[in-house]
């Protein structure tokens, strides 16, 4: 589907199913509201699926990989070749996200949406829009047309999930330099100075002031329009962020729940929600990334994290851990007896 077709397809969630789920929570043998955000998450899953008996199987992790030209500014000590090396590692099953995905029973799809080097491996989905973005301190990261193509690559992966019957999706990313592009996108969308939003990334705190200045220069050079998420993505974003944005929109269009990861994921999600406010109801928070940016982005999305563990790896790892909590919440929702039942004599319970 095209972006416009996707946006037109996104529908409101089923509030009656959410109310039914809330009603069941209220009848269970526990203190009302005592599972906090887990109760909210299950009720929201019910709304997404239009059923008071939601299921989050099968599930899939989709990782979008792309390089960023801003690495020429020395914003990270990591070599650009790490992007392709890690993409191949994910395909072979050797990454942290692979370990976490195995733990939640999620198959992994790895997508080349813009790796700079030639990257060939059986199992790697090769859908490159271009070989990495341009340096955003010298001009736009990509053209408007390229940005749209990247968004629609993400949409196409969500369509594949729908065709496979996937009920829950984890979006991940890999791209050296993408904490810089995510910081630039977030600074513009949140209308905050770069020093409020920039995260250390692979370079640690030592390079934070330099990265902050690079983001400031990029925004000044490109003057992205905060009112247009696509313009922001094209001018100071990245191909991985654009594809993730499309993925979240595609999941919403197909009524697939999508679990968010950290700063890069949430920057993409904010773009998606600015394009379609209805898409927010299909997104589920997992954790709050280390540093202020994670909290600011979650706040802008109207979410509270399920996990606060100072995570900052990306790849979809925090989201995968969030799925474990959703699994636990659903088990409690399905298996806990009703309060009325424990108050009945054993003989009456057998009759019931």
mmCIF file of C-alpha atoms in Angstrom:
data_model
loop_
_atom_site.group_PDB
_atom_site.id
_atom_site.type_symbol
_atom_site.label_atom_id
_atom_site.label_comp_id
_atom_site.label_asym_id
_atom_site.label_seq_id
_atom_site.Cartn_x
_atom_site.Cartn_y
_atom_site.Cartn_z
ATOM 1 C CA UNK A 1 0.000 0.000 0.000
ATOM 2 C CA UNK A 2 1.000 3.585 -0.492
ATOM 3 C CA UNK A 3 1.319 5.928 2.480
ATOM 4 C CA UNK A 4 -1.976 7.632 1.663
ATOM 5 C CA UNK A 5 -3.765 4.308 1.331
ATOM 6 C CA UNK A 6 -2.318 3.229 4.661
ATOM 7 C CA UNK A 7 -3.380 6.408 6.447
ATOM 8 C CA UNK A 8 -6.911 6.052 5.066
ATOM 9 C CA UNK A 9 -7.111 2.461 6.282
ATOM 10 C CA UNK A 10 -6.300 3.150 9.931
ATOM 11 C CA UNK A 11 -9.486 2.885 11.991
ATOM 12 C CA UNK A 12 -10.349 3.621 15.636
ATOM 13 C CA UNK A 13 -9.864 0.745 18.059
ATOM 14 C CA UNK A 14 -12.781 -1.069 19.687
ATOM 15 C CA UNK A 15 -13.537 0.748 22.952
ATOM 16 C CA UNK A 16 -16.279 -1.724 23.876
ATOM 17 C CA UNK A 17 -13.749 -4.571 23.876
ATOM 18 C CA UNK A 18 -11.477 -2.486 26.099
ATOM 19 C CA UNK A 19 -14.337 -1.887 28.543
ATOM 20 C CA UNK A 20 -15.097 -5.607 28.614
ATOM 21 C CA UNK A 21 -11.460 -6.354 29.448
ATOM 22 C CA UNK A 22 -11.483 -3.717 32.189
ATOM 23 C CA UNK A 23 -14.621 -5.345 33.554
ATOM 24 C CA UNK A 24 -12.879 -8.710 33.792
ATOM 25 C CA UNK A 25 -9.882 -7.169 35.558
ATOM 26 C CA UNK A 26 -12.282 -5.666 38.103
ATOM 27 C CA UNK A 27 -13.721 -9.135 38.908
ATOM 28 C CA UNK A 28 -10.432 -10.970 39.436
ATOM 29 C CA UNK A 29 -9.165 -12.105 42.841
ATOM 30 C CA UNK A 30 -6.773 -9.223 43.412
ATOM 31 C CA UNK A 31 -6.852 -5.605 44.486
ATOM 32 C CA UNK A 32 -8.452 -3.400 41.795
ATOM 33 C CA UNK A 33 -5.797 -1.732 39.648
ATOM 34 C CA UNK A 34 -2.967 -3.477 41.465
ATOM 35 C CA UNK A 35 -1.246 -4.559 38.225
ATOM 36 C CA UNK A 36 -1.134 -0.960 37.049
ATOM 37 C CA UNK A 37 0.077 -0.499 33.493
ATOM 38 C CA UNK A 38 -0.188 -4.212 32.773
ATOM 39 C CA UNK A 39 -3.954 -4.025 33.193
ATOM 40 C CA UNK A 40 -4.063 -1.009 30.885
ATOM 41 C CA UNK A 41 -1.948 -2.805 28.285
ATOM 42 C CA UNK A 42 -4.232 -5.865 28.180
ATOM 43 C CA UNK A 43 -7.315 -3.670 27.867
ATOM 44 C CA UNK A 44 -5.635 -1.795 25.031
ATOM 45 C CA UNK A 45 -4.760 -5.090 23.321
ATOM 46 C CA UNK A 46 -8.429 -6.034 23.564
ATOM 47 C CA UNK A 47 -9.323 -2.741 21.870
ATOM 48 C CA UNK A 48 -6.824 -3.346 19.055
ATOM 49 C CA UNK A 49 -8.138 -6.841 18.370
ATOM 50 C CA UNK A 50 -11.808 -6.129 19.039
ATOM 51 C CA UNK A 51 -11.992 -8.991 21.513
ATOM 52 C CA UNK A 52 -12.024 -9.278 25.297
ATOM 53 C CA UNK A 53 -9.826 -12.379 24.818
ATOM 54 C CA UNK A 54 -6.760 -10.873 23.073
ATOM 55 C CA UNK A 55 -3.885 -13.030 21.822
ATOM 56 C CA UNK A 56 -0.370 -11.871 20.980
ATOM 57 C CA UNK A 57 0.753 -14.977 19.099
ATOM 58 C CA UNK A 58 2.294 -15.274 16.583
ATOM 59 C CA UNK A 59 4.775 -12.394 16.812
ATOM 60 C CA UNK A 60 7.636 -11.109 14.678
ATOM 61 C CA UNK A 61 10.659 -8.827 15.110
ATOM 62 C CA UNK A 62 11.534 -6.647 12.113
ATOM 63 C CA UNK A 63 14.889 -4.812 12.131
ATOM 64 C CA UNK A 64 15.530 -1.980 9.664
ATOM 65 C CA UNK A 65 19.207 -1.354 8.891
ATOM 66 C CA UNK A 66 20.688 1.761 7.272
ATOM 67 C CA UNK A 67 23.756 3.983 7.353
ATOM 68 C CA UNK A 68 23.862 7.682 8.158
ATOM 69 C CA UNK A 69 26.091 10.201 6.403
ATOM 70 C CA UNK A 70 26.373 12.303 9.559
ATOM 71 C CA UNK A 71 28.988 9.847 10.821
ATOM 72 C CA UNK A 72 31.447 11.917 8.747
ATOM 73 C CA UNK A 73 31.198 14.496 11.551
ATOM 74 C CA UNK A 74 32.753 12.136 14.093
ATOM 75 C CA UNK A 75 29.602 11.755 16.194
ATOM 76 C CA UNK A 76 30.461 8.144 17.027
ATOM 77 C CA UNK A 77 33.650 6.106 17.428
ATOM 78 C CA UNK A 78 31.975 3.158 15.696
ATOM 79 C CA UNK A 79 33.070 2.453 12.133
ATOM 80 C CA UNK A 80 30.302 2.672 9.535
ATOM 81 C CA UNK A 81 31.058 -0.947 8.625
ATOM 82 C CA UNK A 82 29.453 -1.978 11.920
ATOM 83 C CA UNK A 83 26.014 -1.435 10.374
ATOM 84 C CA UNK A 84 26.516 -4.111 7.717
ATOM 85 C CA UNK A 85 28.404 -6.405 10.103
ATOM 86 C CA UNK A 86 25.598 -6.300 12.651
ATOM 87 C CA UNK A 87 22.916 -6.715 9.982
ATOM 88 C CA UNK A 88 24.608 -9.937 8.880
ATOM 89 C CA UNK A 89 25.016 -10.972 12.509
ATOM 90 C CA UNK A 90 21.272 -10.542 13.028
ATOM 91 C CA UNK A 91 20.530 -12.652 9.950
ATOM 92 C CA UNK A 92 22.771 -15.389 11.355
ATOM 93 C CA UNK A 93 21.066 -15.211 14.745
ATOM 94 C CA UNK A 94 23.986 -13.873 16.793
ATOM 95 C CA UNK A 95 22.678 -10.561 18.144
ATOM 96 C CA UNK A 96 21.173 -9.635 21.504
ATOM 97 C CA UNK A 97 17.879 -9.026 19.713
ATOM 98 C CA UNK A 98 18.057 -12.563 18.311
ATOM 99 C CA UNK A 99 18.510 -13.975 21.805
ATOM 100 C CA UNK A 100 15.624 -11.907 23.150
ATOM 101 C CA UNK A 101 13.428 -12.768 20.169
ATOM 102 C CA UNK A 102 14.050 -16.467 20.680
ATOM 103 C CA UNK A 103 13.012 -15.939 24.290
ATOM 104 C CA UNK A 104 9.643 -14.525 23.260
ATOM 105 C CA UNK A 105 9.131 -16.935 20.360
ATOM 106 C CA UNK A 106 9.396 -14.244 17.686
ATOM 107 C CA UNK A 107 10.882 -14.873 14.264
ATOM 108 C CA UNK A 108 13.320 -12.175 13.085
ATOM 109 C CA UNK A 109 13.297 -10.357 9.746
ATOM 110 C CA UNK A 110 16.305 -8.185 8.892
ATOM 111 C CA UNK A 111 15.832 -5.488 6.253
ATOM 112 C CA UNK A 112 18.484 -3.532 4.352
ATOM 113 C CA UNK A 113 16.741 -0.228 3.761
ATOM 114 C CA UNK A 114 19.953 1.739 3.190
ATOM 115 C CA UNK A 115 23.230 0.065 4.156
ATOM 116 C CA UNK A 116 26.095 1.935 2.512
ATOM 117 C CA UNK A 117 28.226 -1.086 1.617
ATOM 118 C CA UNK A 118 27.293 -4.067 -0.497
ATOM 119 C CA UNK A 119 25.626 -6.482 1.895
ATOM 120 C CA UNK A 120 24.644 -9.939 0.688
ATOM 121 C CA UNK A 121 23.502 -12.833 2.820
ATOM 122 C CA UNK A 122 20.776 -15.434 2.362
ATOM 123 C CA UNK A 123 17.899 -14.291 4.541
ATOM 124 C CA UNK A 124 18.668 -10.573 4.395
ATOM 125 C CA UNK A 125 15.776 -8.649 2.879
ATOM 126 C CA UNK A 126 17.399 -6.274 0.393
ATOM 127 C CA UNK A 127 15.111 -3.250 -0.089
ATOM 128 C CA UNK A 128 17.579 -0.333 -0.176
ATOM 129 C CA UNK A 129 16.246 3.117 -0.970
ATOM 130 C CA UNK A 130 19.794 4.444 -1.321
ATOM 131 C CA UNK A 131 23.212 3.528 0.047
ATOM 132 C CA UNK A 132 23.062 5.527 3.264
ATOM 133 C CA UNK A 133 21.919 9.087 3.780
ATOM 134 C CA UNK A 134 23.812 12.288 3.072
ATOM 135 C CA UNK A 135 25.581 14.278 5.784
ATOM 136 C CA UNK A 136 22.816 16.354 7.399
ATOM 137 C CA UNK A 137 25.119 19.209 8.353
ATOM 138 C CA UNK A 138 25.655 19.850 4.631
ATOM 139 C CA UNK A 139 22.102 19.378 3.361
ATOM 140 C CA UNK A 140 19.067 17.077 3.532
ATOM 141 C CA UNK A 141 19.556 13.453 4.530
ATOM 142 C CA UNK A 142 17.535 12.342 1.502
ATOM 143 C CA UNK A 143 15.049 13.642 -1.031
ATOM 144 C CA UNK A 144 11.330 13.793 -0.277
ATOM 145 C CA UNK A 145 10.760 10.967 -2.759
ATOM 146 C CA UNK A 146 13.391 8.777 -1.077
ATOM 147 C CA UNK A 147 11.857 9.444 2.324
ATOM 148 C CA UNK A 148 8.447 8.384 1.059
ATOM 149 C CA UNK A 149 9.967 5.207 -0.414
ATOM 150 C CA UNK A 150 11.578 4.361 2.928
ATOM 151 C CA UNK A 151 8.275 4.879 4.744
ATOM 152 C CA UNK A 152 6.557 2.618 2.232
ATOM 153 C CA UNK A 153 9.233 -0.063 2.681
ATOM 154 C CA UNK A 154 8.188 -0.122 6.339
ATOM 155 C CA UNK A 155 4.538 -0.336 5.339
ATOM 156 C CA UNK A 156 5.301 -3.292 3.060
ATOM 157 C CA UNK A 157 6.911 -5.203 5.945
ATOM 158 C CA UNK A 158 3.810 -4.611 8.061
ATOM 159 C CA UNK A 159 1.726 -5.962 5.171
ATOM 160 C CA UNK A 160 3.880 -9.100 5.194
ATOM 161 C CA UNK A 161 3.244 -9.453 8.922
ATOM 162 C CA UNK A 162 -0.500 -9.189 8.329
ATOM 163 C CA UNK A 163 -0.379 -11.784 5.550
ATOM 164 C CA UNK A 164 1.420 -14.169 7.925
ATOM 165 C CA UNK A 165 -1.204 -13.691 10.641
ATOM 166 C CA UNK A 166 1.149 -11.836 13.008
ATOM 167 C CA UNK A 167 -0.701 -10.384 16.013
ATOM 168 C CA UNK A 168 2.197 -8.576 17.735
ATOM 169 C CA UNK A 169 5.215 -6.881 16.133
ATOM 170 C CA UNK A 170 8.515 -5.604 17.482
ATOM 171 C CA UNK A 171 10.257 -2.930 15.402
ATOM 172 C CA UNK A 172 14.029 -2.612 15.637
ATOM 173 C CA UNK A 173 16.815 -0.688 13.926
ATOM 174 C CA UNK A 174 20.527 -0.792 13.290
ATOM 175 C CA UNK A 175 22.509 2.105 11.905
ATOM 176 C CA UNK A 176 25.719 3.708 13.084
ATOM 177 C CA UNK A 177 24.972 7.375 13.784
ATOM 178 C CA UNK A 178 21.245 6.953 14.241
ATOM 179 C CA UNK A 179 21.135 8.385 17.757
ATOM 180 C CA UNK A 180 22.223 11.652 16.118
ATOM 181 C CA UNK A 181 19.510 11.566 13.471
ATOM 182 C CA UNK A 182 16.903 10.504 16.041
ATOM 183 C CA UNK A 183 18.017 13.392 18.248
ATOM 184 C CA UNK A 184 17.599 15.839 15.391
ATOM 185 C CA UNK A 185 14.128 14.497 14.551
ATOM 186 C CA UNK A 186 13.060 14.614 18.198
ATOM 187 C CA UNK A 187 14.426 18.129 18.762
ATOM 188 C CA UNK A 188 12.399 19.455 15.838
ATOM 189 C CA UNK A 189 9.166 17.594 16.617
ATOM 190 C CA UNK A 190 9.303 18.450 20.326
ATOM 191 C CA UNK A 191 10.490 22.016 19.699
ATOM 192 C CA UNK A 192 13.325 21.570 22.173
ATOM 193 C CA UNK A 193 16.962 22.706 22.018
ATOM 194 C CA UNK A 194 19.348 19.877 21.072
ATOM 195 C CA UNK A 195 20.979 19.831 24.491
ATOM 196 C CA UNK A 196 17.645 18.741 26.018
ATOM 197 C CA UNK A 197 17.254 15.772 23.726
ATOM 198 C CA UNK A 198 20.683 14.527 22.601
ATOM 199 C CA UNK A 199 21.730 11.114 23.919
ATOM 200 C CA UNK A 200 25.343 9.893 24.225
ATOM 201 C CA UNK A 201 25.005 6.823 21.964
ATOM 202 C CA UNK A 202 28.075 4.720 21.222
ATOM 203 C CA UNK A 203 30.392 7.646 21.857
ATOM 204 C CA UNK A 204 29.467 7.936 25.524
ATOM 205 C CA UNK A 205 29.194 11.219 27.402
ATOM 206 C CA UNK A 206 32.618 12.415 26.219
ATOM 207 C CA UNK A 207 31.288 13.266 22.770
ATOM 208 C CA UNK A 208 27.909 14.582 23.879
ATOM 209 C CA UNK A 209 28.653 18.283 23.428
ATOM 210 C CA UNK A 210 30.024 17.684 19.931
ATOM 211 C CA UNK A 211 26.986 15.634 18.928
ATOM 212 C CA UNK A 212 24.698 18.325 20.313
ATOM 213 C CA UNK A 213 26.442 20.940 18.172
ATOM 214 C CA UNK A 214 26.217 18.719 15.091
ATOM 215 C CA UNK A 215 22.458 18.392 15.589
ATOM 216 C CA UNK A 216 22.177 22.164 16.041
ATOM 217 C CA UNK A 217 24.070 22.735 12.788
ATOM 218 C CA UNK A 218 21.948 20.171 10.940
ATOM 219 C CA UNK A 219 18.694 21.812 12.011
ATOM 220 C CA UNK A 220 20.034 25.270 11.153
ATOM 221 C CA UNK A 221 21.233 24.107 7.734
ATOM 222 C CA UNK A 222 18.068 22.244 6.736
ATOM 223 C CA UNK A 223 15.303 24.160 8.528
ATOM 224 C CA UNK A 224 12.883 21.228 8.674
ATOM 225 C CA UNK A 225 9.184 22.026 9.103
ATOM 226 C CA UNK A 226 7.966 20.592 12.395
ATOM 227 C CA UNK A 227 4.429 20.559 11.025
ATOM 228 C CA UNK A 228 5.469 17.957 8.423
ATOM 229 C CA UNK A 229 6.934 14.706 9.829
ATOM 230 C CA UNK A 230 7.964 13.623 6.326
ATOM 231 C CA UNK A 231 9.872 16.869 5.826
ATOM 232 C CA UNK A 232 11.629 16.381 9.174
ATOM 233 C CA UNK A 233 12.560 12.808 8.286
ATOM 234 C CA UNK A 234 13.808 13.761 4.826
ATOM 235 C CA UNK A 235 15.910 16.673 6.023
ATOM 236 C CA UNK A 236 17.463 15.470 9.295
ATOM 237 C CA UNK A 237 16.282 11.871 9.763
ATOM 238 C CA UNK A 238 17.439 8.483 8.580
ATOM 239 C CA UNK A 239 16.205 5.698 6.350
ATOM 240 C CA UNK A 240 15.801 3.349 9.318
ATOM 241 C CA UNK A 241 13.677 5.875 11.225
ATOM 242 C CA UNK A 242 11.530 6.549 8.163
ATOM 243 C CA UNK A 243 11.011 2.817 7.578
ATOM 244 C CA UNK A 244 10.100 2.293 11.243
ATOM 245 C CA UNK A 245 7.587 5.125 10.977
ATOM 246 C CA UNK A 246 5.986 3.376 8.007
ATOM 247 C CA UNK A 247 6.085 0.041 9.810
ATOM 248 C CA UNK A 248 4.130 1.432 12.753
ATOM 249 C CA UNK A 249 1.563 2.991 10.428
ATOM 250 C CA UNK A 250 1.256 -0.271 8.485
ATOM 251 C CA UNK A 251 0.753 -2.229 11.698
ATOM 252 C CA UNK A 252 -2.035 0.163 12.699
ATOM 253 C CA UNK A 253 -3.667 -0.182 9.285
ATOM 254 C CA UNK A 254 -3.726 -3.977 9.736
ATOM 255 C CA UNK A 255 -4.730 -3.906 13.428
ATOM 256 C CA UNK A 256 -1.405 -5.355 14.576
ATOM 257 C CA UNK A 257 -0.156 -4.269 17.995
ATOM 258 C CA UNK A 258 3.393 -2.873 17.765
ATOM 259 C CA UNK A 259 5.690 -2.666 20.789
ATOM 260 C CA UNK A 260 8.007 0.348 20.880
ATOM 261 C CA UNK A 261 11.676 0.239 21.814
ATOM 262 C CA UNK A 262 13.876 3.178 22.817
ATOM 263 C CA UNK A 263 14.729 6.677 21.589
ATOM 264 C CA UNK A 264 15.085 5.870 17.879
ATOM 265 C CA UNK A 265 11.938 3.773 17.859
ATOM 266 C CA UNK A 266 9.965 6.412 19.764
ATOM 267 C CA UNK A 267 11.160 9.169 17.413
ATOM 268 C CA UNK A 268 9.797 7.099 14.531
ATOM 269 C CA UNK A 269 6.575 6.473 16.464
ATOM 270 C CA UNK A 270 6.118 10.197 17.087
ATOM 271 C CA UNK A 271 6.408 10.787 13.341
ATOM 272 C CA UNK A 272 3.766 8.100 12.773
ATOM 273 C CA UNK A 273 1.396 9.587 15.336
ATOM 274 C CA UNK A 274 1.837 13.070 13.868
ATOM 275 C CA UNK A 275 0.836 11.584 10.490
ATOM 276 C CA UNK A 276 -2.127 9.680 11.967
ATOM 277 C CA UNK A 277 -3.296 10.292 15.521
ATOM 278 C CA UNK A 278 -5.295 7.038 15.347
ATOM 279 C CA UNK A 279 -2.074 5.035 14.985
ATOM 280 C CA UNK A 280 -1.150 5.765 18.610
ATOM 281 C CA UNK A 281 -3.748 3.301 19.876
ATOM 282 C CA UNK A 282 -1.900 0.465 18.138
ATOM 283 C CA UNK A 283 1.451 1.298 19.779
ATOM 284 C CA UNK A 284 2.587 -0.115 23.107
ATOM 285 C CA UNK A 285 5.442 1.260 25.237
ATOM 286 C CA UNK A 286 8.108 -0.995 26.682
ATOM 287 C CA UNK A 287 10.931 0.847 28.408
ATOM 288 C CA UNK A 288 12.307 4.314 29.002
ATOM 289 C CA UNK A 289 15.767 4.686 27.509
ATOM 290 C CA UNK A 290 18.671 5.963 29.541
ATOM 291 C CA UNK A 291 18.921 9.759 29.464
ATOM 292 C CA UNK A 292 16.215 12.437 29.198
ATOM 293 C CA UNK A 293 15.213 11.868 25.567
ATOM 294 C CA UNK A 294 13.432 8.591 26.233
ATOM 295 C CA UNK A 295 11.158 10.123 28.831
ATOM 296 C CA UNK A 296 10.437 13.210 26.748
ATOM 297 C CA UNK A 297 9.437 11.149 23.718
ATOM 298 C CA UNK A 298 7.230 8.812 25.763
ATOM 299 C CA UNK A 299 5.584 11.822 27.373
ATOM 300 C CA UNK A 300 4.915 13.339 23.955
ATOM 301 C CA UNK A 301 3.319 10.044 22.896
ATOM 302 C CA UNK A 302 1.253 9.932 26.080
ATOM 303 C CA UNK A 303 2.812 6.709 27.358
ATOM 304 C CA UNK A 304 4.358 5.537 30.615
ATOM 305 C CA UNK A 305 7.115 2.899 30.411
ATOM 306 C CA UNK A 306 6.664 -0.631 31.721
ATOM 307 C CA UNK A 307 10.418 -0.953 32.318
ATOM 308 C CA UNK A 308 13.059 1.468 33.596
ATOM 309 C CA UNK A 309 16.375 -0.354 33.397
ATOM 310 C CA UNK A 310 18.782 2.184 31.840
ATOM 311 C CA UNK A 311 18.687 0.302 28.508
ATOM 312 C CA UNK A 312 20.131 2.004 25.437
ATOM 313 C CA UNK A 313 21.079 -0.758 23.004
ATOM 314 C CA UNK A 314 18.258 -0.382 20.501
ATOM 315 C CA UNK A 315 17.731 -3.166 17.934
ATOM 316 C CA UNK A 316 14.273 -3.742 19.451
ATOM 317 C CA UNK A 317 15.741 -5.292 22.606
ATOM 318 C CA UNK A 318 13.715 -3.252 25.102
ATOM 319 C CA UNK A 319 10.562 -3.951 23.124
ATOM 320 C CA UNK A 320 11.232 -7.690 23.255
ATOM 321 C CA UNK A 321 11.536 -7.485 27.038
ATOM 322 C CA UNK A 322 8.258 -5.573 27.082
ATOM 323 C CA UNK A 323 6.611 -8.511 25.314
ATOM 324 C CA UNK A 324 7.588 -10.739 28.247
ATOM 325 C CA UNK A 325 5.607 -8.444 30.536
ATOM 326 C CA UNK A 326 2.637 -8.500 28.181
ATOM 327 C CA UNK A 327 2.786 -12.311 28.221
ATOM 328 C CA UNK A 328 2.745 -12.293 32.014
ATOM 329 C CA UNK A 329 -0.122 -9.803 32.096
ATOM 330 C CA UNK A 330 -2.195 -11.917 29.731
ATOM 331 C CA UNK A 331 -1.578 -15.056 31.791
ATOM 332 C CA UNK A 332 -2.826 -13.245 34.890
ATOM 333 C CA UNK A 333 -5.823 -11.928 32.952
ATOM 334 C CA UNK A 334 -6.764 -15.381 31.658
ATOM 335 C CA UNK A 335 -5.863 -17.616 34.595
ATOM 336 C CA UNK A 336 -6.625 -15.700 37.794
ATOM 337 C CA UNK A 337 -9.892 -16.836 39.355
ATOM 338 C CA UNK A 338 -12.758 -14.464 40.026
ATOM 339 C CA UNK A 339 -13.004 -12.841 43.454
ATOM 340 C CA UNK A 340 -16.561 -14.158 43.729
ATOM 341 C CA UNK A 341 -15.275 -17.714 43.284
ATOM 342 C CA UNK A 342 -12.823 -17.638 46.178
ATOM 343 C CA UNK A 343 -15.599 -16.387 48.437
ATOM 344 C CA UNK A 344 -17.779 -19.405 47.599
ATOM 345 C CA UNK A 345 -17.559 -22.696 49.537
ATOM 346 C CA UNK A 346 -15.577 -25.423 47.673
ATOM 347 C CA UNK A 347 -18.700 -27.494 47.056
ATOM 348 C CA UNK A 348 -20.426 -24.588 45.343
ATOM 349 C CA UNK A 349 -17.350 -23.875 43.228
ATOM 350 C CA UNK A 350 -17.439 -27.460 41.887
ATOM 351 C CA UNK A 351 -21.089 -27.059 40.945
ATOM 352 C CA UNK A 352 -20.319 -23.761 39.155
#
